[in-house]
């Protein structure tokens, strides 16, 4: 596996997850920015559609020893592939139940919150439905984080599932950033905030932060 390239946008939470995973695994990669808003969204260009027909971020691309180029999109399959190919440090616990629990918590974000506040959804809510897109996003963040705060209680340690980083934590941190953008009050979720602080103390999470990416726009 050579020439790792990550098609990413600095504020894309799904891209952010893969950045965390790559840094946790100690994998060097080239960052290829894809601006989701400029010129109608660079993800809609013919060039990027040839890379990812779904027109979403992230996409991870690399070259195998035989010269073949491979690509994967959708953050959780990308992360699980990286975990299988580079098993240390593991992103999933060894115990079968705890592996499933980590995946469950990750999917509460990946399926239950993030898609509902994705840029394309917000644009449709605002433009086609003439509704308040930020209020819409805040509602789904609040609803999802309330459930996530309750769901982590049975397995929480230093992180969401015990004392090692898992897929659940990788999904949590970018989502809390997104919730803040939409003005969500996070004080009702003290467990999630404590886990976030533990994660943000780690170099891999720091390197993956949105404002540290080459395409980040100053506030």
XYZ file of C-alpha atoms in Angstrom:
219
model
C 0.000 0.000 0.000
C 1.717 3.163 -1.238
C 0.694 6.642 -2.254
C -2.166 7.003 0.195
C -4.421 9.891 -0.823
C -7.385 11.120 1.174
C -10.004 13.184 -0.638
C -11.293 15.330 2.181
C -12.922 18.564 3.269
C -11.738 20.140 6.485
C -15.170 20.345 8.117
C -16.574 17.067 6.781
C -17.178 14.890 9.832
C -16.911 11.682 7.806
C -13.549 12.788 6.388
C -12.487 13.772 9.893
C -13.129 10.224 11.137
C -10.807 8.752 8.533
C -8.140 11.355 9.313
C -8.258 10.247 12.936
C -7.928 6.601 11.913
C -4.983 7.274 9.612
C -3.170 9.243 12.297
C -3.895 6.608 14.948
C -2.375 3.977 12.661
C 0.637 6.194 11.947
C -0.048 6.168 8.197
C 1.265 9.005 6.053
C -1.107 10.289 3.400
C -1.553 13.081 0.893
C -4.477 15.367 1.602
C -6.561 16.151 -1.486
C -9.048 18.949 -0.702
C -12.503 18.813 -2.242
C -14.464 21.988 -1.506
C -18.085 21.113 -0.807
C -19.464 24.612 -1.495
C -17.187 26.407 -3.966
C -18.515 26.577 -7.541
C -21.559 24.535 -6.627
C -19.457 21.934 -4.832
C -16.318 20.355 -6.275
C -17.720 16.942 -5.337
C -20.160 17.391 -8.222
C -17.442 17.833 -10.834
C -16.868 15.202 -13.492
C -13.339 14.707 -12.212
C -14.455 13.808 -8.709
C -17.431 11.765 -9.863
C -14.905 9.566 -11.659
C -13.266 8.998 -8.267
C -16.488 8.600 -6.270
C -19.785 8.323 -8.195
C -21.732 8.999 -4.989
C -20.146 12.478 -4.835
C -19.460 12.193 -1.129
C -16.420 12.492 1.104
C -14.140 10.940 2.076
C -12.517 8.723 -0.519
C -9.286 6.901 0.306
C -7.095 5.959 -2.651
C -3.852 3.999 -2.788
C -1.626 1.881 -5.030
C -0.933 -1.793 -4.407
C 2.387 -3.538 -5.046
C 1.153 -4.782 -8.433
C 0.452 -1.209 -9.533
C -3.320 -1.417 -9.228
C -5.130 1.614 -7.838
C -7.783 0.986 -5.222
C -10.382 3.261 -3.696
C -12.781 3.032 -0.797
C -15.441 5.477 0.311
C -17.871 5.612 3.261
C -15.945 6.288 6.449
C -16.779 3.219 8.521
C -15.852 0.639 5.853
C -12.647 2.608 5.257
C -11.818 2.540 8.957
C -12.602 -1.157 9.288
C -10.415 -1.924 6.271
C -7.543 0.023 7.805
C -8.085 -1.814 11.086
C -7.843 -5.192 9.393
C -4.791 -4.271 7.366
C -3.006 -2.387 10.151
C -4.323 -4.018 13.343
C -2.327 -1.975 15.859
C -3.692 -0.010 17.586
C -7.037 -1.746 17.184
C -10.148 0.328 16.540
C -12.436 -2.490 17.677
C -12.296 -4.439 20.953
C -11.342 -8.121 21.030
C -14.559 -9.107 22.835
C -17.402 -9.863 20.427
C -20.059 -7.982 22.406
C -17.869 -4.932 22.878
C -17.011 -4.932 19.165
C -20.714 -4.885 18.388
C -21.300 -2.178 20.997
C -18.582 -0.018 19.478
C -20.150 -0.439 16.045
C -23.587 0.319 17.495
C -22.427 3.585 19.062
C -20.617 4.541 15.872
C -23.764 3.868 13.837
C -25.861 6.001 16.182
C -23.765 8.878 14.866
C -23.138 7.591 11.354
C -26.760 6.634 10.617
C -28.803 8.430 13.246
C -27.339 11.942 13.331
C -24.836 12.841 10.623
C -26.877 12.039 7.490
C -29.749 14.211 8.718
C -27.486 17.265 9.016
C -25.376 16.569 5.956
C -24.773 19.563 3.691
C -26.925 18.230 0.854
C -29.825 17.619 3.252
C -29.496 21.074 4.799
C -29.440 22.678 1.367
C -32.636 20.848 0.406
C -34.364 21.810 3.661
C -33.468 25.463 3.147
C -33.880 25.834 -0.600
C -36.596 23.370 -1.570
C -38.637 23.372 1.621
C -37.962 26.969 2.663
C -37.335 25.831 6.237
C -34.759 26.626 8.917
C -31.882 24.296 8.092
C -29.925 25.060 11.265
C -32.923 24.394 13.513
C -33.466 21.118 11.638
C -29.837 20.095 12.201
C -29.885 21.157 15.847
C -32.983 19.029 16.463
C -31.412 15.851 15.091
C -28.155 16.482 16.912
C -29.968 16.989 20.200
C -32.102 13.892 19.724
C -29.117 11.739 18.770
C -26.711 12.961 21.423
C -29.327 12.444 24.138
C -29.552 8.810 23.069
C -25.787 8.448 22.780
C -25.214 9.849 26.282
C -27.513 7.147 27.640
C -26.136 4.359 25.453
C -22.491 4.739 26.503
C -23.218 4.388 30.210
C -22.932 0.590 30.349
C -19.500 0.418 28.703
C -17.876 3.776 29.343
C -14.373 3.907 30.744
C -11.809 6.399 29.670
C -13.491 6.228 26.268
C -16.892 5.126 24.956
C -16.095 1.426 25.265
C -13.591 0.864 28.038
C -10.154 2.415 28.158
C -9.102 2.173 24.509
C -10.138 4.306 21.551
C -12.694 2.621 19.301
C -14.818 3.467 16.273
C -17.319 5.027 18.650
C -14.863 7.702 19.799
C -13.688 8.348 16.245
C -17.288 9.174 15.313
C -18.092 11.098 18.490
C -15.493 13.855 18.315
C -16.362 15.247 14.856
C -20.068 15.049 15.680
C -19.696 17.193 18.783
C -17.890 19.774 16.654
C -20.841 19.759 14.267
C -23.334 20.081 17.099
C -21.564 23.193 18.353
C -21.762 24.711 14.873
C -25.546 24.417 15.041
C -25.744 25.985 18.488
C -26.602 22.816 20.390
C -26.246 23.073 24.177
C -23.896 20.206 25.077
C -24.092 20.594 28.862
C -26.691 17.786 29.158
C -24.060 15.325 27.884
C -21.275 15.351 30.501
C -20.110 11.828 29.724
C -19.673 12.601 26.032
C -17.816 15.812 26.840
C -15.456 13.980 29.198
C -14.728 11.358 26.534
C -14.144 14.119 23.993
C -11.567 15.726 26.286
C -9.747 12.401 26.655
C -9.666 12.002 22.882
C -8.515 15.546 22.217
C -5.491 14.984 24.459
C -4.187 12.393 21.973
C -1.857 13.513 19.139
C -3.846 11.628 16.473
C -7.053 13.466 17.340
C -5.202 16.781 17.495
C -3.670 16.271 14.030
C -7.098 15.426 12.574
C -8.886 18.509 13.910
C -10.734 20.553 11.326
C -8.838 23.797 11.825
C -5.499 22.059 11.325
C -6.260 20.897 7.785
C -4.634 22.620 4.795
C -7.982 23.744 3.372
C -9.342 25.090 6.661
C -10.924 28.524 6.517
C -10.073 30.847 9.443
C -13.016 31.673 11.689
